[in-house]
mmCIF file of C-alpha atoms in Angstrom:
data_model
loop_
_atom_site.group_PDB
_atom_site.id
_atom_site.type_symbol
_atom_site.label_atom_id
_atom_site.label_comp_id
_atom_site.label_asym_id
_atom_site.label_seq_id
_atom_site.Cartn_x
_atom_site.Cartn_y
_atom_site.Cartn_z
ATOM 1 C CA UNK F 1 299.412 404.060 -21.175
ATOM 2 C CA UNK F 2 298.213 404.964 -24.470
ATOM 3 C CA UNK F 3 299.847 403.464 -27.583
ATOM 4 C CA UNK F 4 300.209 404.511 -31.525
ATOM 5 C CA UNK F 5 300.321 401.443 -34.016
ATOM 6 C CA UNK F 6 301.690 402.079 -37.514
ATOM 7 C CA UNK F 7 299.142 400.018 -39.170
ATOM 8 C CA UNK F 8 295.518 400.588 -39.261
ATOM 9 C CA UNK F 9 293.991 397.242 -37.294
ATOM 10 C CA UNK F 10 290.438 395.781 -38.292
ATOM 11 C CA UNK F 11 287.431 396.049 -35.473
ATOM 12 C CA UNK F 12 286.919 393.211 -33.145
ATOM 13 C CA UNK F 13 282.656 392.321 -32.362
ATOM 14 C CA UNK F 14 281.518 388.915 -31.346
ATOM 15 C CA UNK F 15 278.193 387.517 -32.548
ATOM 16 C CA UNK F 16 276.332 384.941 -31.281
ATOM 17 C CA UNK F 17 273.393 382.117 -32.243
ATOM 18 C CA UNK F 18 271.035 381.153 -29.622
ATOM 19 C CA UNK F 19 269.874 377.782 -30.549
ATOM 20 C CA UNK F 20 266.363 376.851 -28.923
ATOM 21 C CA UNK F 21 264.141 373.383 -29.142
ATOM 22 C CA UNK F 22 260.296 374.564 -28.999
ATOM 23 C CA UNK F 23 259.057 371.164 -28.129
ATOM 24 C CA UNK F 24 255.189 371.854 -28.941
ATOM 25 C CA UNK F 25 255.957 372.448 -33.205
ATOM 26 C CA UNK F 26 259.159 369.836 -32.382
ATOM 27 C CA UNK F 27 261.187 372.526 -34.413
ATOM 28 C CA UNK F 28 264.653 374.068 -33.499
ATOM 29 C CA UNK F 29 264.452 377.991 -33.604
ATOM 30 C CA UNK F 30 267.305 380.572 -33.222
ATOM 31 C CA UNK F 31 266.671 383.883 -31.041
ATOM 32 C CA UNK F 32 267.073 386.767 -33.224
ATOM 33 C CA UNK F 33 267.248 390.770 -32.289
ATOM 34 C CA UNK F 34 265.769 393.494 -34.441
ATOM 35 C CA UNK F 35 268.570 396.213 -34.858
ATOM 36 C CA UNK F 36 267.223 399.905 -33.301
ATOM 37 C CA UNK F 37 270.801 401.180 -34.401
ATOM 38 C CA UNK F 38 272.456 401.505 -38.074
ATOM 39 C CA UNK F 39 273.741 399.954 -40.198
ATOM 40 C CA UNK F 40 270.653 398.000 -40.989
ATOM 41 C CA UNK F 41 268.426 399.897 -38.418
ATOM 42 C CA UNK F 42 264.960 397.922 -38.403
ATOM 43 C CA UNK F 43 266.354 394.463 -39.536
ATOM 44 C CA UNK F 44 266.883 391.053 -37.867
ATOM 45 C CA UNK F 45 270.379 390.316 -36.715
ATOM 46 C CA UNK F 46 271.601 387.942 -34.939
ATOM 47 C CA UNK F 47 272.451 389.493 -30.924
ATOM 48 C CA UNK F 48 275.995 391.033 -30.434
ATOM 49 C CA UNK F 49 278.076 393.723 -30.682
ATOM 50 C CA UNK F 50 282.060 395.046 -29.957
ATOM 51 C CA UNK F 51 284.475 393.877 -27.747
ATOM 52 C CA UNK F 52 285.699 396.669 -25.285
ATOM 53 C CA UNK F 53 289.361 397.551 -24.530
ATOM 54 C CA UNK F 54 290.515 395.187 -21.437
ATOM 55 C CA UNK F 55 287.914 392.074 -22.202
ATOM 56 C CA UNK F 56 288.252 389.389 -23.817
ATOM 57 C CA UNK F 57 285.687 387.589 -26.468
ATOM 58 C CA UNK F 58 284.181 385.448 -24.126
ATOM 59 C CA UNK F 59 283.630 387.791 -21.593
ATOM 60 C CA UNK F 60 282.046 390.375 -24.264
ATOM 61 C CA UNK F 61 279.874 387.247 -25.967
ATOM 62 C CA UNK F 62 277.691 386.920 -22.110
ATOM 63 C CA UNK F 63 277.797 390.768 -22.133
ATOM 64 C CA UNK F 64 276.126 391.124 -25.081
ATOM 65 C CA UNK F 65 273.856 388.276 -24.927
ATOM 66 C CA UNK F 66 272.357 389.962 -21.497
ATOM 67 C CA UNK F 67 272.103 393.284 -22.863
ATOM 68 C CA UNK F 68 270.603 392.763 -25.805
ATOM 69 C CA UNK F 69 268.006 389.369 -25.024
ATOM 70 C CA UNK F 70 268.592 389.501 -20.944
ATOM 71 C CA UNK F 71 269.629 385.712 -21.293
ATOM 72 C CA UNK F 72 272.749 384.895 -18.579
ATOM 73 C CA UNK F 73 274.185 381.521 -17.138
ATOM 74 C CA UNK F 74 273.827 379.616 -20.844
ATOM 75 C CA UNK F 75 275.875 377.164 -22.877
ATOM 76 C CA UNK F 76 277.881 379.289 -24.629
ATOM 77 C CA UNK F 77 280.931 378.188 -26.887
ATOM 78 C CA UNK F 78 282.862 379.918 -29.567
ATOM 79 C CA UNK F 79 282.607 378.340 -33.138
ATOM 80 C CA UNK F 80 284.157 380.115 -35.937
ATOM 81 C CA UNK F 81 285.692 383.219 -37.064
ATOM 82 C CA UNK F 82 284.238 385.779 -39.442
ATOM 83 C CA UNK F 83 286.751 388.133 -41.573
ATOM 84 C CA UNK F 84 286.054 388.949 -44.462
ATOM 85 C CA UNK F 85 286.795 392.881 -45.241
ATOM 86 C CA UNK F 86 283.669 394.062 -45.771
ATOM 87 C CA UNK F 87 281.502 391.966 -44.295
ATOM 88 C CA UNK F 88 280.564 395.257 -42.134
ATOM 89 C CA UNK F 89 279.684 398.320 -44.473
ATOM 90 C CA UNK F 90 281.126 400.693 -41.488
ATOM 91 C CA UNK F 91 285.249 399.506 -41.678
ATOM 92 C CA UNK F 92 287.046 396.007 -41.638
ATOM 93 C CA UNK F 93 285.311 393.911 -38.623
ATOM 94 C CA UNK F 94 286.323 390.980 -37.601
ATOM 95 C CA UNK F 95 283.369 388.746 -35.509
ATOM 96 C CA UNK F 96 284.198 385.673 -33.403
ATOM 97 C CA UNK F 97 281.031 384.062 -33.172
ATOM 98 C CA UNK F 98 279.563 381.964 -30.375
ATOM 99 C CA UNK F 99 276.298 379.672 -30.531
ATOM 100 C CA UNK F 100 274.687 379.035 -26.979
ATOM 101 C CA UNK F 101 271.813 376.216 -26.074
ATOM 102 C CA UNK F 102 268.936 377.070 -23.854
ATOM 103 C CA UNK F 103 265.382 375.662 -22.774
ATOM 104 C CA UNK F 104 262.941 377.390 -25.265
ATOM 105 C CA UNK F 105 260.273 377.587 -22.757
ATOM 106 C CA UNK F 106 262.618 378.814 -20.066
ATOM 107 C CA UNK F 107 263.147 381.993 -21.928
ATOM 108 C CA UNK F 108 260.663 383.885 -23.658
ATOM 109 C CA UNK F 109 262.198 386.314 -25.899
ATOM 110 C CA UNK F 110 263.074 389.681 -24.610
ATOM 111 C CA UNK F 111 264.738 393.268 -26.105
ATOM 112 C CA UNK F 112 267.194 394.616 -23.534
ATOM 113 C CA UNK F 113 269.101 398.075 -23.929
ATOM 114 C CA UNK F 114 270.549 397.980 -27.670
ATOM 115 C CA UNK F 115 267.416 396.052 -29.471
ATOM 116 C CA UNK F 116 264.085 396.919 -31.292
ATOM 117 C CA UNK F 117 262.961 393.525 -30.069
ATOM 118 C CA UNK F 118 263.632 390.162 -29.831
ATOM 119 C CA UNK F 119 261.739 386.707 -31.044
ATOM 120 C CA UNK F 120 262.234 383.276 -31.913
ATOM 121 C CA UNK F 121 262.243 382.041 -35.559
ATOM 122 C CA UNK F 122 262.048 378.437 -36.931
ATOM 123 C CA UNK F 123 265.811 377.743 -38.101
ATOM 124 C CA UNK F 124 264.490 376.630 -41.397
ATOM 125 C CA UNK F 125 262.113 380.368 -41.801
ATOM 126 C CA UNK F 126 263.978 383.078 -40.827
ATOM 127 C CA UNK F 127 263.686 386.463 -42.160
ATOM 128 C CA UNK F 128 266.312 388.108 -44.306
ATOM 129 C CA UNK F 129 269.572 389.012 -41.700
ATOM 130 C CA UNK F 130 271.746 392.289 -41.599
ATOM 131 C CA UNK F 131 275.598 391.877 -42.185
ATOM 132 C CA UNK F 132 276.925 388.170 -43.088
ATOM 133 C CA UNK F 133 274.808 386.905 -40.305
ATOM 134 C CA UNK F 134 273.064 383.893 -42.117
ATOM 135 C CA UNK F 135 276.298 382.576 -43.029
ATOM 136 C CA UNK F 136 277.110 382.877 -39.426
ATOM 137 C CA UNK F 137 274.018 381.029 -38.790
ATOM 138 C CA UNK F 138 274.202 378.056 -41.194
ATOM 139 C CA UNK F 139 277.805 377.931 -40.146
ATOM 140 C CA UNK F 140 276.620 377.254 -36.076
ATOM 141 C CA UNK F 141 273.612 374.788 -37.101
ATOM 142 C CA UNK F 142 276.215 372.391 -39.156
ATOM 143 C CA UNK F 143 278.262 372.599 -36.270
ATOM 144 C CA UNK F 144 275.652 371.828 -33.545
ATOM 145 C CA UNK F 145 274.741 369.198 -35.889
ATOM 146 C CA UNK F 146 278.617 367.400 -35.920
ATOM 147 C CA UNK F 147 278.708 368.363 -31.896
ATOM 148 C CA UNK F 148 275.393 366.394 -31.085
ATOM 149 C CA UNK F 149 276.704 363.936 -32.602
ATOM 150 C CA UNK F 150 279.786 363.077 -30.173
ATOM 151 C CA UNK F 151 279.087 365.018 -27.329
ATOM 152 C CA UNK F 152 275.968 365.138 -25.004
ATOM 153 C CA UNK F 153 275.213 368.716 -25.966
ATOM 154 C CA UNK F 154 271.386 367.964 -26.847
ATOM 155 C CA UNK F 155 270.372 368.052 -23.447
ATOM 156 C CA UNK F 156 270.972 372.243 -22.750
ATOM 157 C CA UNK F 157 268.028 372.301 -24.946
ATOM 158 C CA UNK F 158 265.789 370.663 -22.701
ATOM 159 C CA UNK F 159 264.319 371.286 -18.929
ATOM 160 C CA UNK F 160 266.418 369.387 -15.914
ATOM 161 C CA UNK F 161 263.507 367.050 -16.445
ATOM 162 C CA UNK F 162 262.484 365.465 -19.943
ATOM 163 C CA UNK F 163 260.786 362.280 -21.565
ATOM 164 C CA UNK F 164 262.587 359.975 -24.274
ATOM 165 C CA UNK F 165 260.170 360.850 -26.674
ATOM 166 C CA UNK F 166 261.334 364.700 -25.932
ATOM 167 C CA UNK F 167 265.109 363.878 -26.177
ATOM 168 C CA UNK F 168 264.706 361.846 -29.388
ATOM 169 C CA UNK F 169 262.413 365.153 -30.957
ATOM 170 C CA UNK F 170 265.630 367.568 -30.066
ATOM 171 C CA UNK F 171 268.002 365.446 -31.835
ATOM 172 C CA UNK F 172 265.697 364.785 -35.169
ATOM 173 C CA UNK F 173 264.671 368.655 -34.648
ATOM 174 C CA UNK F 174 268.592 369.482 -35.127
ATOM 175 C CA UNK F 175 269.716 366.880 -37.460
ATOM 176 C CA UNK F 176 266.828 366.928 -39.776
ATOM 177 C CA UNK F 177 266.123 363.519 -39.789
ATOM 178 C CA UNK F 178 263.379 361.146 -38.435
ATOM 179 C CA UNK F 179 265.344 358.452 -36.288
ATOM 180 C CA UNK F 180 264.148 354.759 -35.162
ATOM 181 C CA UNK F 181 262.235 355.469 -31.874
ATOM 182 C CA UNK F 182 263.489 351.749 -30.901
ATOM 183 C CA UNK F 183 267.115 351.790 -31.863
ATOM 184 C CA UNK F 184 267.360 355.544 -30.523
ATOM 185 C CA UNK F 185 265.822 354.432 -26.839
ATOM 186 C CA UNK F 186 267.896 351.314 -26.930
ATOM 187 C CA UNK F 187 271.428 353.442 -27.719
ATOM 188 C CA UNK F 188 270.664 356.316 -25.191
ATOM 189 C CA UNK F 189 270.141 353.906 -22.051
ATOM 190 C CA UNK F 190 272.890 352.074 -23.022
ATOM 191 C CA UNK F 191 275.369 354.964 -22.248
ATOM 192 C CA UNK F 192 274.015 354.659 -19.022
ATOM 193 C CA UNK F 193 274.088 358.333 -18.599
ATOM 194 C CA UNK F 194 270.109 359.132 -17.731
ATOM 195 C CA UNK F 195 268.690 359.273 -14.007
ATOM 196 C CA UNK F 196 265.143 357.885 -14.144
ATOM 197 C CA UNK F 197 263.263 360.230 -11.962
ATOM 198 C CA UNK F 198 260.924 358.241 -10.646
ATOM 199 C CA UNK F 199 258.198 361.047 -11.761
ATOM 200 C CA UNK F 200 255.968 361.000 -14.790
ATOM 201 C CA UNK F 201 254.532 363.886 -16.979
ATOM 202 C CA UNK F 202 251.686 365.790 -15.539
ATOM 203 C CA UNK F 203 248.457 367.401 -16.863
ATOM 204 C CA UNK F 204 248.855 365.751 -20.283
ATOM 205 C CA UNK F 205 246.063 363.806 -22.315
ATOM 206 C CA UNK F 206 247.918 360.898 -23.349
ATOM 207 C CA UNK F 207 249.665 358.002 -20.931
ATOM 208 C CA UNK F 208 252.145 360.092 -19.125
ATOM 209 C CA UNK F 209 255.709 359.027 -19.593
ATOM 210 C CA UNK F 210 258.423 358.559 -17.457
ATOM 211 C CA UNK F 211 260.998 361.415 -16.485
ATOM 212 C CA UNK F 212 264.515 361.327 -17.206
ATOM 213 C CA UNK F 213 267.496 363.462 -15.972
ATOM 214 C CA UNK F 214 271.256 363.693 -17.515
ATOM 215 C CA UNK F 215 273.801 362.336 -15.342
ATOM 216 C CA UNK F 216 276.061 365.220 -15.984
ATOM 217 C CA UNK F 217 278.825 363.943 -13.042
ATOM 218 C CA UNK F 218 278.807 360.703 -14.653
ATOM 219 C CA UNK F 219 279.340 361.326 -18.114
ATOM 220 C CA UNK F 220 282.463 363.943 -16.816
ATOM 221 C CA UNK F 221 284.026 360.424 -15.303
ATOM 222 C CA UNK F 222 283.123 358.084 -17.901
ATOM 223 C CA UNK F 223 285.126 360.540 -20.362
ATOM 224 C CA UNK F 224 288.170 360.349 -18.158
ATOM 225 C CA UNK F 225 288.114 356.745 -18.698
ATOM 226 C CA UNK F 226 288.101 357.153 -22.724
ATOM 227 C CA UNK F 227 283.794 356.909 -23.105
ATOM 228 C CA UNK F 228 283.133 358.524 -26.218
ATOM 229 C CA UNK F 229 279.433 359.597 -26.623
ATOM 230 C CA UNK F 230 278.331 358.773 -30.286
ATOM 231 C CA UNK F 231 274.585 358.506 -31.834
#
């Protein structure tokens, strides 16, 4: 059943920042997709598009993200709200935007159906961005930043297994900030929420350290109980 509205209503797109930790220059970097399709044919944007009659924004944020990069099954969560009226040169859209955490090794970057291409950029050189999309951008890195912070969300940028040295690189790669490697080691295995694998690293040149895994069932009861995860 179709339906007139008296008023004229804005467009509704979602947009979304994939955060990734490349471990080897210990620098965050963000997965960007060059545009094949004006406005701003040929530029760097960040991947999404609009929401389609009968789906809602979260639905339409994991469509988007697979058709446009191929990524599926991330950490996905919705951040902010973009509105301003001409934000988009084509009408009045309105973009809920998403940031999502994956392994940067675990997916190289890839152009699906409605991109150019696709790579990863170091968060602090990207190139210039179509639409509003570095505000959207600086927007989701001071928010991963706060969320790090309080909630164990480091560890979707790292493989199932990882070193302490690793963990502690993702978290000064995000906040910007060298931490204590003493005090940092000595506040993580206090929370008790790390599996030691019993493993060490392979094929490397230095002393290979030990293998750690996030006790994701554990944390989920410990917050029941009122365990709040600070660093």
């Amino acid at each position: 059943m179709s339906f007139t509205y008296q008023y004229a209503r804005p467009a509704l797109t979602v947009d979304c920042v994939i955060f990734g930790f490349d471990a080897g220059e210990h620098e965050l970097r963000v997965l960007l997709i060059q545009r094949a399709l004006p406005p701003f044919e040929g530029k760097w944007a960040l991947p999404g598009g609009f929401v389609k009659v009968g789906e809602n924004t979260d639905v339409a944020a994991r469509r988007e993200l697979e058709e446009e990069t191929g990524l599926k099954q991330v950490y996905l969560e919705q951040f902010k709200t973009f509105s301003e009226p001409k934000r988009d040169p084509r009408e009045h859209v309105v973009s809920v935007a998403y940031f999502a955490l994956v392994p940067f090794l675990s997916h190289p970057p890839k152009a699906d159906t409605d991109a150019k291409d696709a790579a990863w950029f170091s968060v602090e050189d990207v190139p210039s961005l179509a639409f509003d999309h570095k505000v959207i951008l600086d927007t989701a890195l001071q928010r991963l930043r706060l969320k790090m912070q309080h909630e164990p969300v480091g560890f979707e940028l790292l493989p199932p297994q990882f070193t302490l040295t690793q963990l502690q690189q993702v978290y000064e790669a995000v906040l910007g900030q060298t931490l204590d490697k003493r005090n940092f080691r000595k506040k993580i295995l206090s929370m008790d929420l790390l599996i030691d694998t019993g493993e060490v690293q392979q094929d490397v040149a230095h002393r290979a350290a030990a293998l750690w895994k996030f006790d994701a069932r554990r944390y989920e009861k410990l917050k029941k109980g009122g365990f709040h995860f600070a660093l």
